[in-house]
mmCIF file of C-alpha atoms in Angstrom:
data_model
loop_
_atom_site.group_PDB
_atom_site.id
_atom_site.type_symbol
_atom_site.label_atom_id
_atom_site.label_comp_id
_atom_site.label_asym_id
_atom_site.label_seq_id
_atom_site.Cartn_x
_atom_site.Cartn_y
_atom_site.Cartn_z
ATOM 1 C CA UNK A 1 37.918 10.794 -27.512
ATOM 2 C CA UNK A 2 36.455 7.464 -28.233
ATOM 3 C CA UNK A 3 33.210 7.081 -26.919
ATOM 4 C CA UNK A 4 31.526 4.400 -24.904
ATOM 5 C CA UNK A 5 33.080 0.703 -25.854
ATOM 6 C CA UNK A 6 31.362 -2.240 -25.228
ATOM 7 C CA UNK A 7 32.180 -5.561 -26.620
ATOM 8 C CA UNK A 8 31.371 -8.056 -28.279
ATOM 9 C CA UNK A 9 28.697 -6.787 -30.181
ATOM 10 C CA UNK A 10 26.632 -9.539 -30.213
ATOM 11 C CA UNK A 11 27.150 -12.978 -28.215
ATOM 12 C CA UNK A 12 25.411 -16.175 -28.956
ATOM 13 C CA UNK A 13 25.492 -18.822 -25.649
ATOM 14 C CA UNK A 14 23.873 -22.250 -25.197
ATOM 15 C CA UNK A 15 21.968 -22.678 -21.791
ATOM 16 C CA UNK A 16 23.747 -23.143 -19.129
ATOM 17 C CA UNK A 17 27.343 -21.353 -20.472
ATOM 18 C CA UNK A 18 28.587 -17.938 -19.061
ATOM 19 C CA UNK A 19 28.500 -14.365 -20.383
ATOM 20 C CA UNK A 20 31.221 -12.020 -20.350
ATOM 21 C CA UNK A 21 30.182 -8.992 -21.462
ATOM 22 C CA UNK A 22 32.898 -6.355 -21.109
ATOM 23 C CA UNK A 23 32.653 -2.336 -21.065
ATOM 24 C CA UNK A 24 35.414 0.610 -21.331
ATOM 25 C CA UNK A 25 34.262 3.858 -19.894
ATOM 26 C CA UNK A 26 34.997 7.097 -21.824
ATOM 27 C CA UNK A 27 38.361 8.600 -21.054
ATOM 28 C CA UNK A 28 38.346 9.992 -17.889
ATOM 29 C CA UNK A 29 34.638 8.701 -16.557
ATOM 30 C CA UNK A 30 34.897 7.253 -13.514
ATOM 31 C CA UNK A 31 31.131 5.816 -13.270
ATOM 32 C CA UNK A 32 29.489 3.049 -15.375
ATOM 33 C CA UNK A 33 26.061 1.991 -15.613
ATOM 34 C CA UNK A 34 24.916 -1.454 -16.764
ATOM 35 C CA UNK A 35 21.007 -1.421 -18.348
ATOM 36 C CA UNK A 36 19.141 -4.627 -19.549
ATOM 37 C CA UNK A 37 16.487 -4.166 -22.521
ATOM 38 C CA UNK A 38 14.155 -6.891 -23.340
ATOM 39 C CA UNK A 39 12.626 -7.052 -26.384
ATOM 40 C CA UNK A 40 9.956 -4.271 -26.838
ATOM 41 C CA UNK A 41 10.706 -2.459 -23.494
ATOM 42 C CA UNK A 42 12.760 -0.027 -22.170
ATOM 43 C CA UNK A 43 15.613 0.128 -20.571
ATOM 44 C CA UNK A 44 16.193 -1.453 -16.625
ATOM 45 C CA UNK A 45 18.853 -0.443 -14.709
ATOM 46 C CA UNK A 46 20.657 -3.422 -13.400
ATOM 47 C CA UNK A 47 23.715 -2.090 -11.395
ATOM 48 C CA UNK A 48 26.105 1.174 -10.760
ATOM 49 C CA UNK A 49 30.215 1.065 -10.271
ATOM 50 C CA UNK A 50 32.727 3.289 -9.631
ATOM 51 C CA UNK A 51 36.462 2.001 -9.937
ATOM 52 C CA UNK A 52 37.031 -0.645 -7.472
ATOM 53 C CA UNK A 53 33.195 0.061 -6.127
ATOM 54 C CA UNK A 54 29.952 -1.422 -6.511
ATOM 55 C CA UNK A 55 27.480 1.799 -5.843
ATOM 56 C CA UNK A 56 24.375 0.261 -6.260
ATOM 57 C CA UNK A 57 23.014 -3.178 -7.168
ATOM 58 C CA UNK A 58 19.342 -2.840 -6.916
ATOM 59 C CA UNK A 59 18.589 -4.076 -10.041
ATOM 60 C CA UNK A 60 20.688 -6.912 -10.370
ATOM 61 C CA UNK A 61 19.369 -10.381 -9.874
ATOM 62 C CA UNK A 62 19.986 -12.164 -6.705
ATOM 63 C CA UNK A 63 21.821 -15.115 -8.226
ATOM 64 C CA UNK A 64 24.059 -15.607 -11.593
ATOM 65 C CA UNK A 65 24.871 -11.888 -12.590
ATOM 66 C CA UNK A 66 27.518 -9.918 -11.245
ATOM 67 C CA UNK A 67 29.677 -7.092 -12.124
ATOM 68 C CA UNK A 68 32.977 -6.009 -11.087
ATOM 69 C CA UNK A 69 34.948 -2.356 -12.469
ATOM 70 C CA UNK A 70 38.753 -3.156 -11.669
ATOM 71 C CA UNK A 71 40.961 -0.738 -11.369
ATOM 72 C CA UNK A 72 42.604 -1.244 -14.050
ATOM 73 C CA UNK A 73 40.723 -2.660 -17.535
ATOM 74 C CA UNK A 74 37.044 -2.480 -18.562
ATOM 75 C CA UNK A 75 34.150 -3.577 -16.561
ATOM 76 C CA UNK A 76 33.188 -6.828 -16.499
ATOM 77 C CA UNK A 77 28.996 -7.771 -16.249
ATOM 78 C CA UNK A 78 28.971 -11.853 -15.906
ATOM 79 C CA UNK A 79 26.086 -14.185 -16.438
ATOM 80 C CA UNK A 80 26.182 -17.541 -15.171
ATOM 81 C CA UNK A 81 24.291 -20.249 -16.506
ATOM 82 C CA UNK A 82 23.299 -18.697 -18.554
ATOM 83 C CA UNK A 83 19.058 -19.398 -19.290
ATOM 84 C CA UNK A 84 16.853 -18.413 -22.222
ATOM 85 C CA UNK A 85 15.367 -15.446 -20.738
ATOM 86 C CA UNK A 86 18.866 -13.601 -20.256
ATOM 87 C CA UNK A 87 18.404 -12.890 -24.582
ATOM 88 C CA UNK A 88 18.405 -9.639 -24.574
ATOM 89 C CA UNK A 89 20.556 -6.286 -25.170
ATOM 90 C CA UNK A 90 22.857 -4.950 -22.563
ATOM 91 C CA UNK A 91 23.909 -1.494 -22.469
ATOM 92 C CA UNK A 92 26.648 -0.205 -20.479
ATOM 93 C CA UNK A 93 26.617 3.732 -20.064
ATOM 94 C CA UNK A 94 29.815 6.029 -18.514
ATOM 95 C CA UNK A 95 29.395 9.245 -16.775
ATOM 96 C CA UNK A 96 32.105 11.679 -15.205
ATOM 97 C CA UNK A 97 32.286 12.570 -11.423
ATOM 98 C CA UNK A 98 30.553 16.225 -12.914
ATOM 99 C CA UNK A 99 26.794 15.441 -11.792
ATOM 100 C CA UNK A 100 25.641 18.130 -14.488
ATOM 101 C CA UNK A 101 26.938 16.198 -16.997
ATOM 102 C CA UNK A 102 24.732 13.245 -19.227
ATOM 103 C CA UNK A 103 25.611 9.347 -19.030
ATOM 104 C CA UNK A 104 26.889 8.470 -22.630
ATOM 105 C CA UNK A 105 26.323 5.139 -23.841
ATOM 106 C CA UNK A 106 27.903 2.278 -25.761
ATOM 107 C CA UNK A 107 26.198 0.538 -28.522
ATOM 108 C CA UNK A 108 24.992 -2.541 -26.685
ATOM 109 C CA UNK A 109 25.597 -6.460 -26.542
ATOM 110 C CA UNK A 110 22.907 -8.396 -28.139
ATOM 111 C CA UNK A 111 22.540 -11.787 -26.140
ATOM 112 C CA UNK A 112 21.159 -14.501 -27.578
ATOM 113 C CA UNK A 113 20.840 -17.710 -25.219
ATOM 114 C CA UNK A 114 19.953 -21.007 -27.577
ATOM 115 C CA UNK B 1 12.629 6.754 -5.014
ATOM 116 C CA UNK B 2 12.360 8.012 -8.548
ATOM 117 C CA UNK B 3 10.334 7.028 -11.970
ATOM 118 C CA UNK B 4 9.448 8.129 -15.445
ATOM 119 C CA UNK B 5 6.157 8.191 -17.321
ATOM 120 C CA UNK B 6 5.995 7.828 -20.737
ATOM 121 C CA UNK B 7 1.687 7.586 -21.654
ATOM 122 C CA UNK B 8 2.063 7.126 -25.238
ATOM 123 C CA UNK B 9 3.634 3.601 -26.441
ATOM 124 C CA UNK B 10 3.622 5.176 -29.882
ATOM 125 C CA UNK B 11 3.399 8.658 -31.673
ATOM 126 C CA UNK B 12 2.677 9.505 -35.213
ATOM 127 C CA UNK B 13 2.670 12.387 -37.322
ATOM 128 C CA UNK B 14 3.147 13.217 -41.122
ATOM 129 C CA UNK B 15 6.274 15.177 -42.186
ATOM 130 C CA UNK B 16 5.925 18.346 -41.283
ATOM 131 C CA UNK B 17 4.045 18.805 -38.034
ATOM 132 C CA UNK B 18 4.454 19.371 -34.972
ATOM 133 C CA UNK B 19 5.748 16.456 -32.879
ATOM 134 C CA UNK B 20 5.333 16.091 -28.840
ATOM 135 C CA UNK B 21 6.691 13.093 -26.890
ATOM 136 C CA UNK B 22 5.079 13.325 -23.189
ATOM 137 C CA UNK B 23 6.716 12.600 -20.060
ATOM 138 C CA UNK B 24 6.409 12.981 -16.348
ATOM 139 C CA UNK B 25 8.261 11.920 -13.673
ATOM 140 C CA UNK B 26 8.029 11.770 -10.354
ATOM 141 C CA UNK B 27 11.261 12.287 -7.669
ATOM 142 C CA UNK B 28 11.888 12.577 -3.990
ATOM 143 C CA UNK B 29 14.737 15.677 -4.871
ATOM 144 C CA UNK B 30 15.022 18.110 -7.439
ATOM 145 C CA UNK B 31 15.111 16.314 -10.652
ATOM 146 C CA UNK B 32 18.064 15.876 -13.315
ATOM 147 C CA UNK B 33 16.184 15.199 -16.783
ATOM 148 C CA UNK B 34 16.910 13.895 -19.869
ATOM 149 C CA UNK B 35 15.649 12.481 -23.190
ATOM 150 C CA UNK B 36 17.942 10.302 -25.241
ATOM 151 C CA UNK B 37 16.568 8.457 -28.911
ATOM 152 C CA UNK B 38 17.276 4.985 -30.220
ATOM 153 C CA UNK B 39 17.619 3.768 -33.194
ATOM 154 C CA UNK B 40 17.410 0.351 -34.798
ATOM 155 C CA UNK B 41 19.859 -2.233 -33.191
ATOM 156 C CA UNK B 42 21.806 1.159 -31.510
ATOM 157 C CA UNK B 43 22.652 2.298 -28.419
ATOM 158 C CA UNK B 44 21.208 5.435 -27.030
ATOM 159 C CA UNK B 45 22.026 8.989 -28.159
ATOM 160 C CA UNK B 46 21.571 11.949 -26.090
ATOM 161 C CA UNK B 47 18.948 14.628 -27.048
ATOM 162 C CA UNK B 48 19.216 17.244 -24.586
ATOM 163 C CA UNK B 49 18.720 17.719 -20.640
ATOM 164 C CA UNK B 50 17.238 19.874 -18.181
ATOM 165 C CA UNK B 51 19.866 20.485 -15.233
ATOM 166 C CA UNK B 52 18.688 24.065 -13.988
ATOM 167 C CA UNK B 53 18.303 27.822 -15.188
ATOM 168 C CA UNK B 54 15.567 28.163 -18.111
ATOM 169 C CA UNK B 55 12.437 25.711 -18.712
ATOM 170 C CA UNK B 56 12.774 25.535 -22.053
ATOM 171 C CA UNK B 57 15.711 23.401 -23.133
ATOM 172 C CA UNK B 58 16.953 22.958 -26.742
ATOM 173 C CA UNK B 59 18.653 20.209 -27.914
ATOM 174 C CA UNK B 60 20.345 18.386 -30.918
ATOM 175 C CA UNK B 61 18.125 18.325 -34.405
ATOM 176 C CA UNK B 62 16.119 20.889 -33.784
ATOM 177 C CA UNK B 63 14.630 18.910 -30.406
ATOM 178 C CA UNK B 64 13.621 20.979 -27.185
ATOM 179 C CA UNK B 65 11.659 20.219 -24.508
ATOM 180 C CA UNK B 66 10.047 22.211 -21.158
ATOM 181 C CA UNK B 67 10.017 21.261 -18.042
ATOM 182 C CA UNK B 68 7.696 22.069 -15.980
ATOM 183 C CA UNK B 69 7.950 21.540 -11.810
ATOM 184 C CA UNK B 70 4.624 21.677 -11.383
ATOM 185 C CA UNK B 71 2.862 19.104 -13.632
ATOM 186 C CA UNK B 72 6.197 16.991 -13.040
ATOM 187 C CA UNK B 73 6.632 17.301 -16.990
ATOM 188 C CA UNK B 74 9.473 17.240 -19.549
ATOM 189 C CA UNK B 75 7.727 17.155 -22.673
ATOM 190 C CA UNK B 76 9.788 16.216 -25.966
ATOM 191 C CA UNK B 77 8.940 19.019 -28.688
ATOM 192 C CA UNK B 78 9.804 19.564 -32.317
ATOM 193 C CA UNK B 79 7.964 22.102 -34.543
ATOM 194 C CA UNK B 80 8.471 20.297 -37.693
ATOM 195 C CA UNK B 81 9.138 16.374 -37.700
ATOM 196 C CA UNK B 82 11.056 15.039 -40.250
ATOM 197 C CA UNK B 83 10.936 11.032 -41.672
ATOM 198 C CA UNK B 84 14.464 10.309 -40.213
ATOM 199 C CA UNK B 85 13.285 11.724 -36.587
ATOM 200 C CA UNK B 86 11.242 8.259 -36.635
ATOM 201 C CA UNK B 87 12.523 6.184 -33.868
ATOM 202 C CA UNK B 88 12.071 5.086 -30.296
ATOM 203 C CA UNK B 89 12.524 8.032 -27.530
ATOM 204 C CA UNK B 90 13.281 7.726 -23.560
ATOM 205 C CA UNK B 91 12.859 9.685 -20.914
ATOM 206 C CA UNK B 92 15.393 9.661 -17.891
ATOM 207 C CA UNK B 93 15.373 11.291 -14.694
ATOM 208 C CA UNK B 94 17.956 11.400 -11.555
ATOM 209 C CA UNK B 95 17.959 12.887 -8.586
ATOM 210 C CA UNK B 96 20.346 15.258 -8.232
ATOM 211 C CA UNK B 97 21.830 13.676 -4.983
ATOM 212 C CA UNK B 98 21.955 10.375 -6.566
ATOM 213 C CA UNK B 99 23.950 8.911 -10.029
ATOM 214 C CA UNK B 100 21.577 6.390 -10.618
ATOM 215 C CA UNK B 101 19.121 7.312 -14.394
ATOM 216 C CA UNK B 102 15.179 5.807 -14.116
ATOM 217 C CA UNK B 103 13.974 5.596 -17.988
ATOM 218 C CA UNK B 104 10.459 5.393 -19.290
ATOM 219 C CA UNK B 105 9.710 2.715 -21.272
ATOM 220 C CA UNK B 106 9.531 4.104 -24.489
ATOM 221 C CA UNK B 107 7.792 6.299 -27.003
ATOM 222 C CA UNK B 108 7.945 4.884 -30.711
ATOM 223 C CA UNK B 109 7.460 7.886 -32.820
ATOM 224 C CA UNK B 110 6.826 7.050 -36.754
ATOM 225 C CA UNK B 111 6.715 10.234 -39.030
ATOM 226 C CA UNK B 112 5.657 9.227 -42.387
ATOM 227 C CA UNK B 113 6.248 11.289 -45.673
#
């Protein structure tokens, strides 16, 4: 069972391009989590999807970022316009509809924005 | 609403000892907790969690922690740290009701030989 895939690995954009940073769920989660990390912090929780389903967006920011999970494929976060202060590492996390069980997550995008 | 305290930015300890990572959190339900550890330019591995049933939760490498409902803790123990247990340690809670995981920001915990 693979685990949590997120690509590309790392993703270099000039200001003002767009982000696609794509993540496929374990086999046979049905909830992904996207987290931001900044440089020498920890982790911010940015939005929650299930298929088809945006849970909860609280952490998102109001304009350029969204985030789609399709029902079919990986799920998509998207950065617009990408400015200087989106450089950082995004880490997308899967969990299964079991509540007991722990979020498992992929090895991040690094995001650098020259 | 729901949070995670981590006091200490960093922790350090020679080979050998004792190592605790500190946490509390605070939550409006009963809490879902967990502590995960990062290395270098990685994503985040899970350590153990505390879901219900016994305080005192072991976990992968030799890791445990206890929670403890009322000081709002979930402490991050090992009895004898090792130089490759040096990395950076989170704390994450839920509420049971809810999906969403709160982190800490962070405990950087450098054991040195």
């Amino acid at each position: 069972n693979a685990g949590v895939m997120q690509n590309p690995r790392h993703l270099v954009r000039r200001r003002g391009q767009e982000a696609r940073l794509r993540c496929s769920p374990m086999k046979g989660h049905s909830h992904v989590y996207w987290y931001r990390q900044l440089p020498e912090e920890g982790l911010k929780f940015m939005v929650y999807l299930q298929k088809e389903n945006i849970i909860d967006e609280s952490g998102m920011p109001k304009e350029r970022f969204s985030a789609e999970f399709p029902k079919e494929g990986p799920s998509i976060l998207r950065i617009q316009q990408v400015v200087r202060g989106d450089s950082a590492a995004y880490f997308c996390a899967s969990s299964p509809t079991d509540g007991n069980t722990e979020a498992f997550f992929g090895q991040g995008t690094r995001l650098t924005v020259v | 609403a729901q949070s995670v305290a981590q006091p200490e930015d960093q922790v350090n300890v020679a080979e050998g000892n004792p190592l605790t990572v500190k946490c509390t959190y605070s939550v409006s339900g009963n809490p879902y907790l967990f502590w995960y550890v990062q290395y270098p330019n990685r994503g985040l591995q899970f350590l153990l969690k505390y879901i219900t049933g016994d305080n005192l939760v072991k976990g992968s490498y030799g890791f445990e922690a206890e929670f403890n409902k009322s000081q709002t803790s979930f402490h991050l123990k090992k009895p004898s740290a090792l130089v490759s247990d040096s990395a950076l340690y989170f704390c994450a809670v839920r509420d049971r009701r809810v999906y969403k995981l709160s982190f800490g920001a962070g405990t950087t915990v450098t054991v040195r030989a």
